[in-house]
Amino acid sequence: MLIPIRPQPYAPVTELHLGRHLLQTDLLSSSCKRFGSRAVLIADRALKELYAEPLAQKLKADLLCLEGGELAKTADTKEQIEEFLFERRCGRDTVLLALGGGSLTDVAGFAASTYLRGIPLILIPTTLLAMVDASIGGKTAINTRFGKNQLGTIYHPKLIVSDLETLQSLPEKEWLNGRVEILKMGLIAKPELLQNLSFEEIVAGAIQGKIDVIEQDPQETGPRRMLNFGHTIGHAIEASAPIAHGAAVAIGCAVESYLSVQLGHLSKPEFEKIKSLLPFERLPAAYNRRLFLERLKYDKKNANQDVRCVLLDQIGRASPCEGSYCRAIPEEKLLDAIHWMEKTHG
Amino acid sequence: MLIPIRPQPYAPVTELHLGRHLLQTDLLSSSCKRFGSRAVLIADRALKELYAEPLAQKLKADLLCLEGGELAKTADTKEQIEEFLFERRCGRDTVLLALGGGSLTDVAGFAASTYLRGIPLILIPTTLLAMVDASIGGKTAINTRFGKNQLGTIYHPKLIVSDLETLQSLPEKEWLNGRVEILKMGLIAKPELLQNLSFEEIVAGAIQGKIDVIEQDPQETGPRRMLNFGHTIGHAIEASAPIAHGAAVAIGCAVESYLSVQLGHLSKPEFEKIKSLLPFERLPAAYNRRLFLERLKYDKKNANQDVRCVLLDQIGRASPCEGSYCRAIPEEKLLDAIHWMEKTHG
């Protein structure tokens, strides 16, 4: 006997607010009341005095300050958040707010998605990268010793509040991370982002670009994969030696553009143009080819353990590759591209 | 600036096959090919020789045998499954099959839902309880020291294969667990299950009853909560002292029926009828009121830390309670019901 089970489709809606001085308005207090009856704020320790404590006070929220950054994106941090919630006997009426960069919003979002099988989530990204990338699309994750973002969920926040004023306190090196993701968005789908626009226009355009892609493909079965452009190589660099995410992805975009030329997708003049648009970054001193290759094989897109990359057809257009938006790279092309990377960026 | 994000609705479909000798057919081999390119089988150690090894061989699947049962439904077991997958470099093309009782399918389902943000899942329940309850509806979970099912996801399997032949090897005490869930389904929504039907009809009817409820309400915001009838009290008994799930839920159904009378929902004659339908079970010797009350306060349904229960309006109909399908129990009514429980089932 065959019994089909068809739960009603799940239609998540996220409200994204982008602007200045949003943390000073009543937006967050009224939203917390809308989505629950109590609030817990998980915040980057570096933002404690500046934003976290005043906000927690305003929302009457319990506050947990955590180390931010990639190294904190672990099972241990997720557990720390869960213990904090359990010890306060938080029920499903608890709204979890996450204030910080993408690492913090990723791990806090993952915790929210599995705590009592999911509690309402509000993201308050405070880095350019988190505003244009990490906070959008519902991906949550932690890293494991097997690589980046290896465990996680797709879980949509109720609300994202991106207050551009919080970028005032952004450390210099953080800007690169956001800039490179914006360039990536320009290269795969939004060429206008590569033109001269105001800062506000660029941020709004990059956000809209990402929304357009994820709205088409929330479960990442097709077009959404194009967002991984530069990231197959970039993640493997990052996982094999310490380097800024933006620097690793900048090199990744260059290498995957090179592969796009070698596999007959992209013209050489466009490749030269891309190189001039990307910030020039060097591989970390601790780069090690063996470890890099090992990390590459673990990438989530690797069906059948092939290494798969997103390719470009031209500036502003990722290759659809029959709807899969990625392509298995033949071993000799891959080794040639790695050789090129080591020569050019080493 | 307000930018709404509306990902396409996610419309999961699960195929459920119910019958006999299904493990001997090509159903599972052809399904694995349909949903991925390799397979990993997570199975209860007790079923290793009887079902797991032959099936793994047939599917050319990597096999991981684990302890079954409630005590194995932990973060450690989830991690063990993840390590097994990572070490074999399983990508998103890996189908995870879970063979065993509800504890095993719950933890394996949770692992599948967060591994690389989700890989295809096939459930092969081998207990009556798992067939009529745990395998249906997409709930996955592990227990924590704060209570049962405190961490998990809602993640729909691609396929459920319930082979009634596997019940041949079901230990005697396991039957109670399934029987009580079937009675619960009868009490809340399917009174015909309380009549004389054949075993096959009862199993199919209980499954269909659960499907009807979860199809209406996949995210558990309303009607699905009725499935928790007997479980607010039952889970707290279970979490406070060792007892079979079915025995705890049988007592829970009795206590929550008693509360339904006390709160003016259910008639006394129907309450007497319910008591005669339920198997009579006793509280465990280690029962301790303080610990029981503490567990009760942690229940996931407790908005504002009130204790909430599903109530019955009559045999075969849970109280809608204005669409919330649960009701906060006034402290004195709760204490009276606990007193009744201790006197009657102690």
JSON list of C-alpha atoms in Angstrom, two decimals, chain A residues 233-306:
[
{"chain": "A", "resi": 233, "resn": "ILE", "atom": "CA", "xyz": [38.61, 27.00, -4.10]},
{"chain": "A", "resi": 234, "resn": "GLY", "atom": "CA", "xyz": [38.14, 29.75, -1.49]},
{"chain": "A", "resi": 235, "resn": "HIS", "atom": "CA", "xyz": [36.82, 27.43, 1.24]},
{"chain": "A", "resi": 236, "resn": "ALA", "atom": "CA", "xyz": [39.59, 24.91, 0.63]},
{"chain": "A", "resi": 237, "resn": "ILE", "atom": "CA", "xyz": [42.24, 27.66, 0.97]},
{"chain": "A", "resi": 238, "resn": "GLU", "atom": "CA", "xyz": [40.57, 28.89, 4.13]},
{"chain": "A", "resi": 239, "resn": "ALA", "atom": "CA", "xyz": [40.29, 25.42, 5.63]},
{"chain": "A", "resi": 240, "resn": "SER", "atom": "CA", "xyz": [43.92, 24.58, 4.92]},
{"chain": "A", "resi": 241, "resn": "ALA", "atom": "CA", "xyz": [45.62, 27.69, 6.38]},
{"chain": "A", "resi": 242, "resn": "PRO", "atom": "CA", "xyz": [44.57, 30.86, 8.27]},
{"chain": "A", "resi": 243, "resn": "ILE", "atom": "CA", "xyz": [43.50, 33.63, 5.85]},
{"chain": "A", "resi": 244, "resn": "ALA", "atom": "CA", "xyz": [40.73, 36.25, 5.73]},
{"chain": "A", "resi": 245, "resn": "HIS", "atom": "CA", "xyz": [37.53, 34.90, 4.12]},
{"chain": "A", "resi": 246, "resn": "GLY", "atom": "CA", "xyz": [37.54, 37.77, 1.62]},
{"chain": "A", "resi": 247, "resn": "ALA", "atom": "CA", "xyz": [41.13, 37.12, 0.60]},
{"chain": "A", "resi": 248, "resn": "ALA", "atom": "CA", "xyz": [40.46, 33.40, 0.12]},
{"chain": "A", "resi": 249, "resn": "VAL", "atom": "CA", "xyz": [37.34, 34.07, -1.95]},
{"chain": "A", "resi": 250, "resn": "ALA", "atom": "CA", "xyz": [39.13, 36.73, -4.04]},
{"chain": "A", "resi": 251, "resn": "ILE", "atom": "CA", "xyz": [41.73, 34.10, -4.98]},
{"chain": "A", "resi": 252, "resn": "GLY", "atom": "CA", "xyz": [38.91, 31.57, -5.45]},
{"chain": "A", "resi": 253, "resn": "CYS", "atom": "CA", "xyz": [37.10, 33.90, -7.87]},
{"chain": "A", "resi": 254, "resn": "ALA", "atom": "CA", "xyz": [40.31, 34.38, -9.84]},
{"chain": "A", "resi": 255, "resn": "VAL", "atom": "CA", "xyz": [41.01, 30.63, -10.03]},
{"chain": "A", "resi": 256, "resn": "GLU", "atom": "CA", "xyz": [37.43, 29.73, -10.95]},
{"chain": "A", "resi": 257, "resn": "SER", "atom": "CA", "xyz": [37.45, 32.47, -13.62]},
{"chain": "A", "resi": 258, "resn": "TYR", "atom": "CA", "xyz": [40.68, 30.93, -14.94]},
{"chain": "A", "resi": 259, "resn": "LEU", "atom": "CA", "xyz": [38.93, 27.54, -15.02]},
{"chain": "A", "resi": 260, "resn": "SER", "atom": "CA", "xyz": [35.99, 29.16, -16.84]},
{"chain": "A", "resi": 261, "resn": "VAL", "atom": "CA", "xyz": [38.42, 30.21, -19.58]},
{"chain": "A", "resi": 262, "resn": "GLN", "atom": "CA", "xyz": [40.14, 26.81, -19.69]},
{"chain": "A", "resi": 263, "resn": "LEU", "atom": "CA", "xyz": [36.80, 25.00, -19.99]},
{"chain": "A", "resi": 264, "resn": "GLY", "atom": "CA", "xyz": [35.65, 27.26, -22.83]},
{"chain": "A", "resi": 265, "resn": "HIS", "atom": "CA", "xyz": [33.03, 29.29, -20.97]},
{"chain": "A", "resi": 266, "resn": "LEU", "atom": "CA", "xyz": [34.67, 32.71, -20.55]},
{"chain": "A", "resi": 267, "resn": "SER", "atom": "CA", "xyz": [36.69, 34.87, -22.95]},
{"chain": "A", "resi": 268, "resn": "LYS", "atom": "CA", "xyz": [40.27, 35.84, -22.14]},
{"chain": "A", "resi": 269, "resn": "PRO", "atom": "CA", "xyz": [39.62, 39.62, -22.26]},
{"chain": "A", "resi": 270, "resn": "GLU", "atom": "CA", "xyz": [36.81, 39.24, -19.74]},
{"chain": "A", "resi": 271, "resn": "PHE", "atom": "CA", "xyz": [39.13, 37.18, -17.55]},
{"chain": "A", "resi": 272, "resn": "GLU", "atom": "CA", "xyz": [41.69, 40.02, -17.64]},
{"chain": "A", "resi": 273, "resn": "LYS", "atom": "CA", "xyz": [38.92, 42.48, -16.72]},
{"chain": "A", "resi": 274, "resn": "ILE", "atom": "CA", "xyz": [37.90, 40.27, -13.77]},
{"chain": "A", "resi": 275, "resn": "LYS", "atom": "CA", "xyz": [41.46, 40.14, -12.48]},
{"chain": "A", "resi": 276, "resn": "SER", "atom": "CA", "xyz": [41.59, 43.95, -12.55]},
{"chain": "A", "resi": 277, "resn": "LEU", "atom": "CA", "xyz": [38.32, 44.18, -10.58]},
{"chain": "A", "resi": 278, "resn": "LEU", "atom": "CA", "xyz": [39.33, 41.72, -7.85]},
{"chain": "A", "resi": 279, "resn": "PRO", "atom": "CA", "xyz": [41.67, 42.85, -5.05]},
{"chain": "A", "resi": 280, "resn": "PHE", "atom": "CA", "xyz": [44.97, 41.03, -5.51]},
{"chain": "A", "resi": 281, "resn": "GLU", "atom": "CA", "xyz": [45.55, 38.63, -2.62]},
{"chain": "A", "resi": 282, "resn": "ARG", "atom": "CA", "xyz": [48.31, 36.16, -1.82]},
{"chain": "A", "resi": 283, "resn": "LEU", "atom": "CA", "xyz": [48.03, 32.59, -0.55]},
{"chain": "A", "resi": 284, "resn": "PRO", "atom": "CA", "xyz": [48.89, 32.35, 3.17]},
{"chain": "A", "resi": 285, "resn": "ALA", "atom": "CA", "xyz": [52.49, 31.54, 4.07]},
{"chain": "A", "resi": 286, "resn": "ALA", "atom": "CA", "xyz": [51.25, 28.28, 5.66]},
{"chain": "A", "resi": 287, "resn": "TYR", "atom": "CA", "xyz": [49.58, 27.18, 2.39]},
{"chain": "A", "resi": 288, "resn": "ASN", "atom": "CA", "xyz": [50.18, 23.49, 1.80]},
{"chain": "A", "resi": 289, "resn": "ARG", "atom": "CA", "xyz": [49.04, 21.81, -1.39]},
{"chain": "A", "resi": 290, "resn": "ARG", "atom": "CA", "xyz": [48.37, 18.40, 0.17]},
{"chain": "A", "resi": 291, "resn": "LEU", "atom": "CA", "xyz": [46.05, 19.80, 2.85]},
{"chain": "A", "resi": 292, "resn": "PHE", "atom": "CA", "xyz": [44.40, 22.13, 0.33]},
{"chain": "A", "resi": 293, "resn": "LEU", "atom": "CA", "xyz": [43.58, 19.20, -1.99]},
{"chain": "A", "resi": 294, "resn": "GLU", "atom": "CA", "xyz": [42.23, 17.18, 0.92]},
{"chain": "A", "resi": 295, "resn": "ARG", "atom": "CA", "xyz": [39.88, 20.02, 1.90]},
{"chain": "A", "resi": 296, "resn": "LEU", "atom": "CA", "xyz": [38.79, 20.44, -1.70]},
{"chain": "A", "resi": 297, "resn": "LYS", "atom": "CA", "xyz": [37.59, 16.82, -1.81]},
{"chain": "A", "resi": 298, "resn": "TYR", "atom": "CA", "xyz": [35.33, 17.40, 1.20]},
{"chain": "A", "resi": 299, "resn": "ASP", "atom": "CA", "xyz": [33.38, 20.21, -0.41]},
{"chain": "A", "resi": 300, "resn": "LYS", "atom": "CA", "xyz": [29.60, 19.81, -0.08]},
{"chain": "A", "resi": 301, "resn": "LYS", "atom": "CA", "xyz": [28.99, 20.20, -3.81]},
{"chain": "A", "resi": 302, "resn": "ASN", "atom": "CA", "xyz": [31.11, 17.13, -4.57]},
{"chain": "A", "resi": 303, "resn": "ALA", "atom": "CA", "xyz": [28.65, 14.54, -5.79]},
{"chain": "A", "resi": 304, "resn": "ASN", "atom": "CA", "xyz": [30.67, 11.38, -6.48]},
{"chain": "A", "resi": 305, "resn": "GLN", "atom": "CA", "xyz": [33.68, 13.06, -4.91]},
{"chain": "A", "resi": 306, "resn": "ASP", "atom": "CA", "xyz": [34.35, 15.07, -8.07]}
]
